[in-house]
CSV table of C-alpha atoms and ligand atoms in Angstrom, one decimal:
chain,number,residue,atom,x,y,z
A,1,MET,CA,23.6,-2.0,4.9
A,2,SER,CA,20.6,-3.2,2.6
A,3,ALA,CA,17.3,-4.9,4.3
A,4,GLY,CA,18.4,-8.1,2.5
A,5,SER,CA,22.1,-8.1,4.3
A,6,ARG,CA,20.5,-7.2,7.6
A,7,ALA,CA,17.9,-9.8,7.5
A,8,ALA,CA,20.5,-12.4,6.6
A,9,ALA,CA,22.6,-11.2,9.5
A,10,LEU,CA,19.6,-11.2,11.9
A,11,PHE,CA,18.9,-14.7,11.0
A,12,GLU,CA,22.4,-15.9,11.4
A,13,THR,CA,22.7,-14.3,15.1
A,14,THR,CA,19.1,-15.5,16.1
A,15,PHE,CA,19.0,-19.0,14.6
A,16,ALA,CA,22.9,-19.7,14.6
A,17,GLY,CA,23.0,-21.0,10.9
A,18,ALA,CA,22.2,-19.9,7.4
A,19,PRO,CA,18.8,-19.5,6.1
A,20,GLU,CA,17.8,-21.5,3.2
A,21,GLY,CA,17.0,-18.3,1.2
A,22,LEU,CA,16.5,-14.7,1.2
A,23,TRP,CA,13.4,-12.9,-0.4
A,24,SER,CA,12.6,-9.3,-0.6
A,25,ALA,CA,9.5,-7.3,-1.5
A,26,PRO,CA,8.9,-3.5,-2.3
A,27,GLY,CA,6.8,-0.9,-0.5
A,28,ARG,CA,4.6,0.9,-3.1
A,29,LEU,CA,3.5,4.4,-3.9
A,30,ASN,CA,0.0,4.9,-5.4
A,31,LEU,CA,0.2,7.5,-7.9
A,32,ILE,CA,-3.4,8.2,-7.9
A,33,GLY,CA,-6.4,5.9,-7.1
A,34,GLU,CA,-7.0,6.2,-3.3
A,35,HIS,CA,-9.9,4.3,-1.5
A,36,THR,CA,-11.0,2.6,-4.8
A,37,ASP,CA,-9.6,-0.9,-4.3
A,38,TYR,CA,-12.2,-1.9,-2.1
A,39,ASN,CA,-14.8,-0.5,-4.2
A,40,ASP,CA,-13.7,-2.7,-7.2
A,41,GLY,CA,-12.1,0.3,-8.7
A,42,PHE,CA,-8.8,1.5,-10.3
A,43,ALA,CA,-5.6,2.5,-9.1
A,44,LEU,CA,-2.1,3.3,-10.7
A,45,PRO,CA,0.6,2.4,-7.9
A,46,PHE,CA,4.4,1.6,-8.5
A,47,ALA,CA,6.8,-0.3,-6.4
A,48,ILE,CA,9.4,1.9,-4.6
A,49,PRO,CA,13.1,1.2,-4.1
A,50,GLN,CA,12.7,0.7,-0.4
A,51,ARG,CA,12.3,-3.0,0.4
A,52,THR,CA,11.5,-5.4,3.2
A,53,ALA,CA,13.7,-8.6,3.1
A,54,VAL,CA,12.9,-12.1,4.9
A,55,ALA,CA,15.5,-14.8,5.5
A,56,ALA,CA,13.8,-18.0,6.0
A,57,ASP,CA,14.5,-21.8,6.8
A,58,PRO,CA,11.9,-24.8,7.5
A,59,ARG,CA,11.9,-26.1,11.0
A,60,SER,CA,11.2,-29.6,12.2
A,61,ASP,CA,10.1,-28.9,15.7
A,62,GLY,CA,6.7,-27.6,15.0
A,63,ARG,CA,7.4,-24.0,15.9
A,64,LEU,CA,6.9,-20.6,14.0
A,65,VAL,CA,9.9,-18.3,15.4
A,66,VAL,CA,9.8,-14.9,13.8
A,67,VAL,CA,12.2,-11.7,14.5
A,68,SER,CA,12.4,-8.4,13.1
A,69,ALA,CA,15.0,-6.0,13.0
A,70,GLU,CA,12.4,-3.3,13.5
A,71,ARG,CA,10.8,-4.7,16.7
A,72,PRO,CA,12.2,-6.0,20.1
A,73,GLY,CA,11.9,-9.6,21.2
A,74,LEU,CA,11.2,-13.0,19.4
A,75,VAL,CA,7.8,-14.4,18.7
A,76,ASP,CA,7.6,-18.1,19.3
A,77,THR,CA,4.4,-19.9,18.6
A,78,ALA,CA,3.2,-23.3,17.8
A,79,SER,CA,2.7,-24.1,14.1
A,80,ALA,CA,-0.3,-26.4,14.6
A,81,GLY,CA,-3.5,-24.6,15.2
A,82,LEU,CA,-2.3,-21.3,13.8
A,83,ALA,CA,-5.5,-19.3,13.1
A,84,PRO,CA,-6.8,-15.7,13.5
A,85,GLY,CA,-6.7,-14.6,17.1
A,86,THR,CA,-3.5,-17.0,18.0
A,87,VAL,CA,-1.1,-14.2,17.1
A,88,THR,CA,-2.1,-10.6,18.0
A,89,ASP,CA,1.1,-8.7,17.7
A,90,TRP,CA,3.3,-7.4,14.3
A,91,SER,CA,3.9,-11.1,13.5
A,92,ALA,CA,0.2,-11.5,12.5
A,93,TYR,CA,1.6,-10.1,9.3
A,94,PRO,CA,4.0,-12.9,8.4
A,95,LEU,CA,2.3,-15.7,10.2
A,96,GLY,CA,-0.9,-14.6,8.9
A,97,VAL,CA,0.3,-15.2,5.3
A,98,LEU,CA,1.2,-18.8,6.2
A,99,TRP,CA,-2.1,-19.3,7.6
A,100,ALA,CA,-3.5,-17.7,4.4
A,101,LEU,CA,-1.4,-20.2,2.3
A,102,ARG,CA,-2.7,-23.1,4.2
A,103,GLN,CA,-6.2,-21.9,3.4
A,104,ALA,CA,-5.4,-21.4,-0.1
A,105,SER,CA,-3.7,-24.8,-0.8
A,106,GLY,CA,-5.8,-26.9,1.5
A,107,GLU,CA,-2.5,-28.4,3.0
A,108,GLU,CA,-0.6,-28.1,6.4
A,109,VAL,CA,2.0,-25.8,4.7
A,110,LEU,CA,5.5,-25.9,6.8
A,111,GLY,CA,3.6,-27.9,9.1
A,112,GLY,CA,7.2,-28.4,10.8
A,113,GLY,CA,7.5,-24.8,11.4
A,114,LEU,CA,9.4,-21.8,10.1
A,115,SER,CA,12.2,-19.5,11.2
A,116,LEU,CA,11.9,-16.0,9.9
A,117,ALA,CA,14.2,-13.1,10.1
A,118,ILE,CA,12.9,-9.6,9.0
A,119,ALA,CA,14.5,-6.5,8.2
A,120,SER,CA,13.1,-3.2,6.5
A,121,ASP,CA,13.9,0.1,4.8
A,122,VAL,CA,10.2,0.7,4.4
A,123,PRO,CA,9.0,3.1,7.1
A,124,PRO,CA,5.9,1.5,8.8
A,125,GLY,CA,2.7,3.5,8.9
A,126,ALA,CA,3.8,6.1,6.2
A,127,GLY,CA,1.4,5.3,3.6
A,128,LEU,CA,4.1,3.3,1.5
A,129,SER,CA,2.7,0.0,2.6
A,130,SER,CA,5.3,-1.6,4.9
A,131,SER,CA,2.7,-4.4,5.4
A,132,ALA,CA,2.3,-5.5,1.9
A,133,ALA,CA,6.2,-5.4,1.5
A,134,LEU,CA,6.2,-7.7,4.6
A,135,GLU,CA,3.5,-9.9,3.4
A,136,SER,CA,4.6,-10.1,-0.1
A,137,ALA,CA,8.5,-11.1,0.7
A,138,THR,CA,6.9,-13.8,3.3
A,139,ALA,CA,4.4,-15.2,0.8
A,140,LEU,CA,7.2,-15.7,-1.9
A,141,ALA,CA,9.5,-17.3,0.8
A,142,ILE,CA,6.8,-19.6,1.7
A,143,ASN,CA,5.8,-20.4,-1.7
A,144,ASP,CA,9.4,-21.3,-2.7
A,145,LEU,CA,10.1,-23.2,0.7
A,146,ALA,CA,6.9,-25.5,0.6
A,147,GLY,CA,6.9,-25.9,-3.3
A,148,LEU,CA,3.7,-24.4,-3.7
A,149,ARG,CA,3.9,-22.9,-7.2
A,150,LEU,CA,1.4,-20.5,-6.8
A,151,ASN,CA,1.2,-17.5,-8.9
A,152,ARG,CA,1.7,-13.7,-8.0
A,153,HIS,CA,-1.9,-13.1,-8.0
A,154,GLN,CA,-2.5,-15.9,-5.7
A,155,LEU,CA,0.3,-14.8,-3.3
A,156,ALA,CA,-1.3,-11.2,-3.2
A,157,ALA,CA,-4.5,-12.8,-2.4
A,158,ALA,CA,-2.9,-14.6,0.6
A,159,GLY,CA,-1.3,-11.4,1.8
A,160,ARG,CA,-4.7,-9.5,1.7
A,161,LEU,CA,-6.3,-12.3,3.5
A,162,ALA,CA,-3.6,-12.2,6.2
A,163,GLU,CA,-3.9,-8.7,6.6
A,164,ASN,CA,-8.0,-8.9,6.7
A,165,ARG,CA,-8.2,-11.9,8.9
A,166,MET,CA,-5.1,-12.2,11.1
A,167,VAL,CA,-4.3,-8.6,11.5
A,168,GLY,CA,-7.9,-7.4,11.3
A,169,ALA,CA,-7.3,-4.6,8.9
A,170,PRO,CA,-10.2,-4.6,6.2
A,171,THR,CA,-7.8,-3.5,3.5
A,172,GLY,CA,-8.1,-4.2,-0.4
A,173,ILE,CA,-5.7,-6.0,-2.7
A,174,LEU,CA,-4.0,-2.9,-4.2
A,175,ASP,CA,-0.9,-2.9,-2.0
A,176,GLN,CA,0.0,-6.5,-2.4
A,177,LEU,CA,-0.5,-6.7,-6.3
A,178,ALA,CA,1.5,-3.7,-6.5
A,179,SER,CA,4.3,-5.1,-4.2
A,180,LEU,CA,4.4,-8.4,-6.3
A,181,LEU,CA,3.6,-7.3,-10.0
A,182,SER,CA,5.3,-3.9,-10.5
A,183,ARG,CA,8.0,-3.3,-13.0
A,184,PRO,CA,10.9,-0.8,-13.1
A,185,ASP,CA,10.2,2.5,-14.6
A,186,ALA,CA,6.5,1.8,-14.7
A,187,ALA,CA,3.2,2.3,-12.8
A,188,LEU,CA,0.9,-0.7,-12.7
A,189,LEU,CA,-2.6,-0.1,-13.7
A,190,LEU,CA,-4.9,-2.1,-11.4
A,191,ASP,CA,-8.7,-3.2,-12.0
A,192,CYS,CA,-9.4,-4.2,-8.5
A,193,ARG,CA,-12.6,-5.9,-9.8
A,194,ASP,CA,-10.9,-8.8,-11.6
A,195,GLY,CA,-7.4,-8.2,-10.3
A,196,GLU,CA,-6.0,-7.5,-13.9
A,197,THR,CA,-2.8,-5.7,-14.0
A,198,THR,CA,-1.5,-3.6,-17.1
A,199,PRO,CA,2.0,-2.1,-16.7
A,200,VAL,CA,2.2,1.6,-17.9
A,201,ASP,CA,5.5,2.9,-18.8
A,202,LEU,CA,6.1,6.2,-17.0
A,203,GLY,CA,9.4,7.9,-18.2
A,204,LEU,CA,9.4,10.1,-15.4
A,205,ALA,CA,13.1,10.9,-15.5
A,206,ALA,CA,13.1,11.6,-19.3
A,207,ALA,CA,10.2,13.9,-18.6
A,208,GLY,CA,12.6,15.7,-16.1
A,209,LEU,CA,10.2,15.0,-13.3
A,210,ALA,CA,10.5,13.5,-10.0
A,211,VAL,CA,8.3,12.2,-7.3
A,212,LEU,CA,9.0,13.1,-3.8
A,213,VAL,CA,7.3,11.5,-0.9
A,214,VAL,CA,7.0,13.6,2.3
A,215,ASP,CA,6.2,11.9,5.6
A,216,SER,CA,3.8,13.9,7.8
A,217,GLY,CA,5.2,12.2,10.9
A,218,VAL,CA,1.6,11.3,11.8
A,219,GLN,CA,1.3,7.5,12.3
A,220,HIS,CA,-1.8,5.9,11.1
A,221,ARG,CA,-3.1,2.3,12.0
A,222,LEU,CA,-5.3,0.8,9.5
A,223,SER,CA,-6.8,-1.3,12.3
A,224,ASP,CA,-8.1,1.6,13.8
A,225,GLY,CA,-11.8,2.8,13.1
A,226,GLY,CA,-11.6,5.5,10.1
A,227,TYR,CA,-10.8,3.2,7.6
A,228,ALA,CA,-13.2,0.6,8.4
A,229,GLN,CA,-15.8,3.3,8.7
A,230,ARG,CA,-15.1,4.7,5.3
A,231,ARG,CA,-15.5,1.0,3.9
A,232,ALA,CA,-18.8,0.5,5.7
A,233,GLN,CA,-20.0,3.9,4.3
A,234,CYS,CA,-19.1,2.9,0.7
A,235,GLU,CA,-21.0,-0.5,1.0
A,236,ALA,CA,-23.9,1.5,2.4
A,237,ALA,CA,-23.7,4.0,-0.4
A,238,ALA,CA,-23.6,1.3,-2.9
A,239,GLU,CA,-26.5,-0.3,-1.6
A,240,VAL,CA,-28.8,2.8,-1.7
A,241,LEU,CA,-27.5,3.4,-5.2
A,242,GLY,CA,-28.4,-0.1,-6.1
A,243,VAL,CA,-25.1,-1.1,-7.5
A,244,ARG,CA,-22.9,-3.9,-6.7
A,245,SER,CA,-19.9,-1.7,-5.5
A,246,LEU,CA,-19.3,1.9,-6.1
A,247,ARG,CA,-17.0,1.0,-9.3
A,248,ASP,CA,-20.5,0.6,-11.1
A,249,ALA,CA,-22.0,4.0,-9.9
A,250,THR,CA,-22.3,7.0,-12.0
A,251,LEU,CA,-22.3,10.7,-11.3
A,252,ALA,CA,-25.9,10.9,-12.8
A,253,GLY,CA,-27.0,7.9,-10.5
A,254,LEU,CA,-25.4,9.8,-7.5
A,255,GLU,CA,-27.1,13.0,-8.1
A,256,ALA,CA,-30.4,11.3,-8.7
A,257,ALA,CA,-30.0,9.6,-5.3
A,258,ARG,CA,-28.5,12.6,-3.2
A,259,GLU,CA,-31.3,12.9,-1.0
A,260,ARG,CA,-31.8,9.3,-0.1
A,261,LEU,CA,-28.1,9.2,0.5
A,262,GLY,CA,-27.6,12.1,2.9
A,263,ASP,CA,-24.5,14.2,2.8
A,264,VAL,CA,-21.9,12.0,4.0
A,265,LEU,CA,-22.6,8.7,2.1
A,266,TYR,CA,-23.1,11.2,-1.1
A,267,ARG,CA,-19.5,12.8,-0.4
A,268,ARG,CA,-18.1,9.3,0.2
A,269,ALA,CA,-19.4,8.1,-3.2
A,270,ARG,CA,-18.6,11.1,-4.9
A,271,HIS,CA,-14.9,10.7,-4.0
A,272,VAL,CA,-14.7,7.1,-5.3
A,273,ILE,CA,-16.6,7.9,-8.6
A,274,THR,CA,-14.5,10.9,-9.3
A,275,GLU,CA,-11.2,9.3,-8.4
A,276,ASN,CA,-11.9,6.1,-10.5
A,277,ALA,CA,-12.4,8.7,-13.4
A,278,ARG,CA,-9.1,10.5,-12.7
A,279,VAL,CA,-7.2,7.3,-12.6
A,280,LEU,CA,-8.7,6.4,-16.1
A,281,SER,CA,-7.9,10.0,-17.2
A,282,THR,CA,-4.2,9.4,-16.1
A,283,VAL,CA,-3.5,6.4,-18.4
A,284,PRO,CA,-3.7,8.0,-21.7
A,285,LEU,CA,-2.0,11.2,-20.6
A,286,VAL,CA,0.8,9.1,-19.6
A,287,GLY,CA,0.9,7.1,-22.8
A,288,GLN,CA,1.0,10.3,-24.7
A,289,GLY,CA,3.9,11.5,-22.8
A,290,GLU,CA,1.9,14.5,-21.1
A,291,LEU,CA,3.2,13.5,-17.7
A,292,ARG,CA,3.1,17.1,-16.5
A,293,GLU,CA,-0.8,17.1,-17.0
A,294,LEU,CA,-1.0,14.6,-14.2
A,295,GLY,CA,-0.4,17.3,-11.7
A,296,PRO,CA,-3.9,18.9,-11.5
A,297,LEU,CA,-5.4,15.2,-11.4
A,298,ILE,CA,-3.3,14.5,-8.4
A,299,THR,CA,-4.2,17.6,-6.6
A,300,ALA,CA,-7.8,17.0,-7.4
A,301,SER,CA,-7.5,13.5,-5.8
A,302,HIS,CA,-6.1,15.2,-2.7
A,303,VAL,CA,-9.0,17.8,-2.6
A,304,SER,CA,-11.5,14.9,-3.0
A,305,LEU,CA,-9.9,12.8,-0.2
A,306,ARG,CA,-9.8,15.8,2.1
A,307,ASP,CA,-13.3,17.2,1.6
A,308,ASP,CA,-15.4,14.4,0.1
A,309,PHE,CA,-13.7,11.3,1.7
A,310,GLU,CA,-12.3,13.3,4.8
A,311,VAL,CA,-9.2,11.4,5.4
A,312,SER,CA,-6.7,14.1,5.4
A,313,VAL,CA,-5.2,15.7,8.4
A,314,PRO,CA,-3.9,19.3,8.7
A,315,GLU,CA,-0.2,18.1,8.3
A,316,LEU,CA,-0.8,16.5,5.0
A,317,ASP,CA,-2.7,19.4,3.9
A,318,ALA,CA,0.0,21.8,4.9
A,319,ILE,CA,2.5,19.6,3.0
A,320,VAL,CA,0.3,19.7,-0.1
A,321,GLU,CA,-0.2,23.5,0.0
A,322,ALA,CA,3.4,24.2,0.6
A,323,ALA,CA,4.6,21.7,-2.3
A,324,LEU,CA,2.2,23.5,-4.9
A,325,GLY,CA,3.2,26.9,-3.5
A,326,ALA,CA,6.8,26.0,-4.3
A,327,GLY,CA,6.2,24.6,-8.0
A,328,ALA,CA,5.0,21.2,-7.4
A,329,LEU,CA,2.8,20.3,-10.5
A,330,GLY,CA,0.5,18.1,-8.1
A,331,ALA,CA,0.7,16.7,-4.7
A,332,ARG,CA,-1.7,14.7,-2.4
A,333,LEU,CA,-2.0,12.5,0.4
A,334,VAL,CA,-1.2,8.8,-0.4
A,335,GLY,CA,-2.3,5.6,1.2
A,336,GLY,CA,-5.2,5.4,3.5
A,337,GLY,CA,-5.0,8.7,5.1
A,338,PHE,CA,-5.3,9.8,8.7
A,339,GLY,CA,-1.6,10.4,8.6
A,340,GLY,CA,1.2,8.9,6.6
A,341,SER,CA,2.8,10.4,3.7
A,342,ALA,CA,2.2,12.9,0.9
A,343,LEU,CA,3.6,12.6,-2.7
A,344,THR,CA,4.5,15.5,-4.7
A,345,LEU,CA,5.1,15.6,-8.7
A,346,VAL,CA,7.8,18.2,-9.1
A,347,PRO,CA,10.1,19.4,-12.2
A,348,ARG,CA,13.5,18.2,-11.2
A,349,GLU,CA,14.7,21.7,-11.2
A,350,ARG,CA,12.1,22.7,-8.4
A,351,THR,CA,12.8,19.7,-6.0
A,352,ASP,CA,15.2,21.8,-3.5
A,353,ASP,CA,12.5,24.5,-3.4
A,354,VAL,CA,9.9,22.1,-2.6
A,355,ALA,CA,11.9,20.6,-0.1
A,356,ALA,CA,12.6,23.9,1.7
A,357,ALA,CA,8.9,25.2,1.4
A,358,VAL,CA,7.8,21.7,3.3
A,359,ALA,CA,10.5,22.5,5.8
A,360,ARG,CA,9.4,26.0,6.4
A,361,THR,CA,5.9,24.7,7.1
A,362,PHE,CA,7.1,22.3,9.5
A,363,ALA,CA,9.4,24.9,11.3
A,364,ALA,CA,6.4,27.2,11.6
A,365,ARG,CA,4.5,24.4,13.3
A,366,GLY,CA,7.5,24.0,15.5
A,367,ALA,CA,8.0,20.4,14.1
A,368,ALA,CA,11.0,18.8,12.8
A,369,ALA,CA,11.2,19.0,9.1
A,370,PRO,CA,11.0,15.6,7.3
A,371,THR,CA,13.5,15.1,4.6
A,372,PRO,CA,11.5,14.4,1.3
A,373,VAL,CA,12.5,11.1,-0.4
A,374,GLU,CA,12.8,10.7,-3.9
A,375,VAL,CA,11.5,7.6,-5.4
A,376,HIS,CA,11.6,5.9,-8.6
A,377,PRO,CA,9.3,3.1,-9.8
A,378,SER,CA,11.4,0.0,-9.0
A,379,ALA,CA,11.3,-3.9,-9.3
A,380,ALA,CA,8.8,-6.2,-7.7
A,381,ALA,CA,9.3,-8.9,-5.1
A,382,ARG,CA,12.0,-11.4,-5.9
A,383,ARG,CA,14.2,-14.2,-4.4
A,384,GLU,CA,17.3,-12.7,-3.5
A,385,ALA,CA,19.5,-15.6,-2.7
B,401,ADP,P1,1.9,0.6,6.0
B,401,ADP,O1,1.4,-0.4,5.3
B,401,ADP,O2,1.3,1.9,5.5
B,401,ADP,O3,3.2,0.8,6.6
B,401,ADP,P2,0.3,-0.6,8.3
B,401,ADP,O4,-0.5,-0.1,9.4
B,401,ADP,O5,-0.5,-1.3,7.1
B,401,ADP,O6,1.0,0.6,7.6
B,401,ADP,O7,1.2,-1.7,8.6
B,401,ADP,C1,2.5,-1.1,9.4
B,401,ADP,C2,2.3,-2.6,10.4
B,401,ADP,O8,3.0,-3.6,9.8
B,401,ADP,C3,3.3,-2.2,11.5
B,401,ADP,O9,2.7,-1.4,12.6
B,401,ADP,C4,3.9,-3.5,11.8
B,401,ADP,O10,3.0,-4.3,12.7
B,401,ADP,C5,3.9,-4.5,10.5
B,401,ADP,N1,5.1,-4.3,10.0
B,401,ADP,C6,5.7,-3.7,8.8
B,401,ADP,N2,7.0,-3.9,8.5
B,401,ADP,C7,7.5,-4.5,9.8
B,401,ADP,C8,8.8,-5.1,9.9
B,401,ADP,N3,9.7,-4.7,9.1
B,401,ADP,N4,8.8,-5.8,11.2
B,401,ADP,C9,7.7,-6.0,12.0
B,401,ADP,N5,6.5,-5.5,11.6
B,401,ADP,C10,6.3,-4.7,10.5
B,402,MG,MG1,-0.5,-1.3,5.0
């Protein structure tokens, strides 16, 4: 059953009635451009076929009642006074969106309350942004239910604010923009400074290529310290370099400040500078149909994330190595790192070889082999019913 049917069914059993509507939003895969978003930089994500659905209905008893097929129990809290700190479990994601939309509109949006039932095909903590899928579907639902008429950039901003302030994860805007603005068969070039999005037609299938995602099985949590520490290090490096953000730094400036930065900040900044350059080199290659040439850039991204940004884990390095050894054109960790998934760009005729090589690597480590999932660039968030 699709996430949409499951959310609708969960709504009916929980609330004994039909919802006013059903909305869904996809997870995303970031082809290249990692840890660049909060540095005002560039990224190139696309929406994946896996989606999170929310069935929703306004209430009149002043309660916010939220259930998820992926979580036990039911969250029931007061609509009045919703603010950071009032919800601390997973419901901080959807209820944080309601709070953020109240902030954005200056109105007591859905003050009478809200019933929300959630179901998802996006694996959480796998680097595929189940969090943005949940936020974006919820934002679209509230936008429609409350007649807010906010645009998709504003809804993305609400998702980010929810995640930053209600959940306490200092993430950038990449995931929400990808979930809300992607197009089928295209990636989305994001300029995270001004939020500008430009669709870039990919034509992966026509080029005989597949993108496979391999879950390392290592769970990451963005509210844990590593991600926040990297952000702080990037801010510190920008300050030493005298730039507004690392987006504005150059390799020449970096070399000139090497001693003042010290080894760690130097390498953190080098990752961001080179990663932005890799994203910008990717776009013309895609435009010229030279998709195979993306492979080395993708692998260089992994090496930089591993050595300079230090957000990889041995399981992800092993997947990358196995995939490259079996004929992948490129491979890298995706998402924030510290676990989650790797992506591999593979000639279609080599996908079985790559899957087998990854399976052998896991077997050698005594771990159950993940099944690589092929993802196609898919549609953005939408109302389903
Ligand atoms: P990612 O976005 O990479 O999947 P995050 O740590 O950012 O990982 O977000 C995962 C968290 O989002 C989960 O731990 C959970 O709190 C929340 N979440 C995502 N999807 C759902 C869902 N379907 N039901 C309940 N909570 C969810
Ligand atoms: Mg997330």
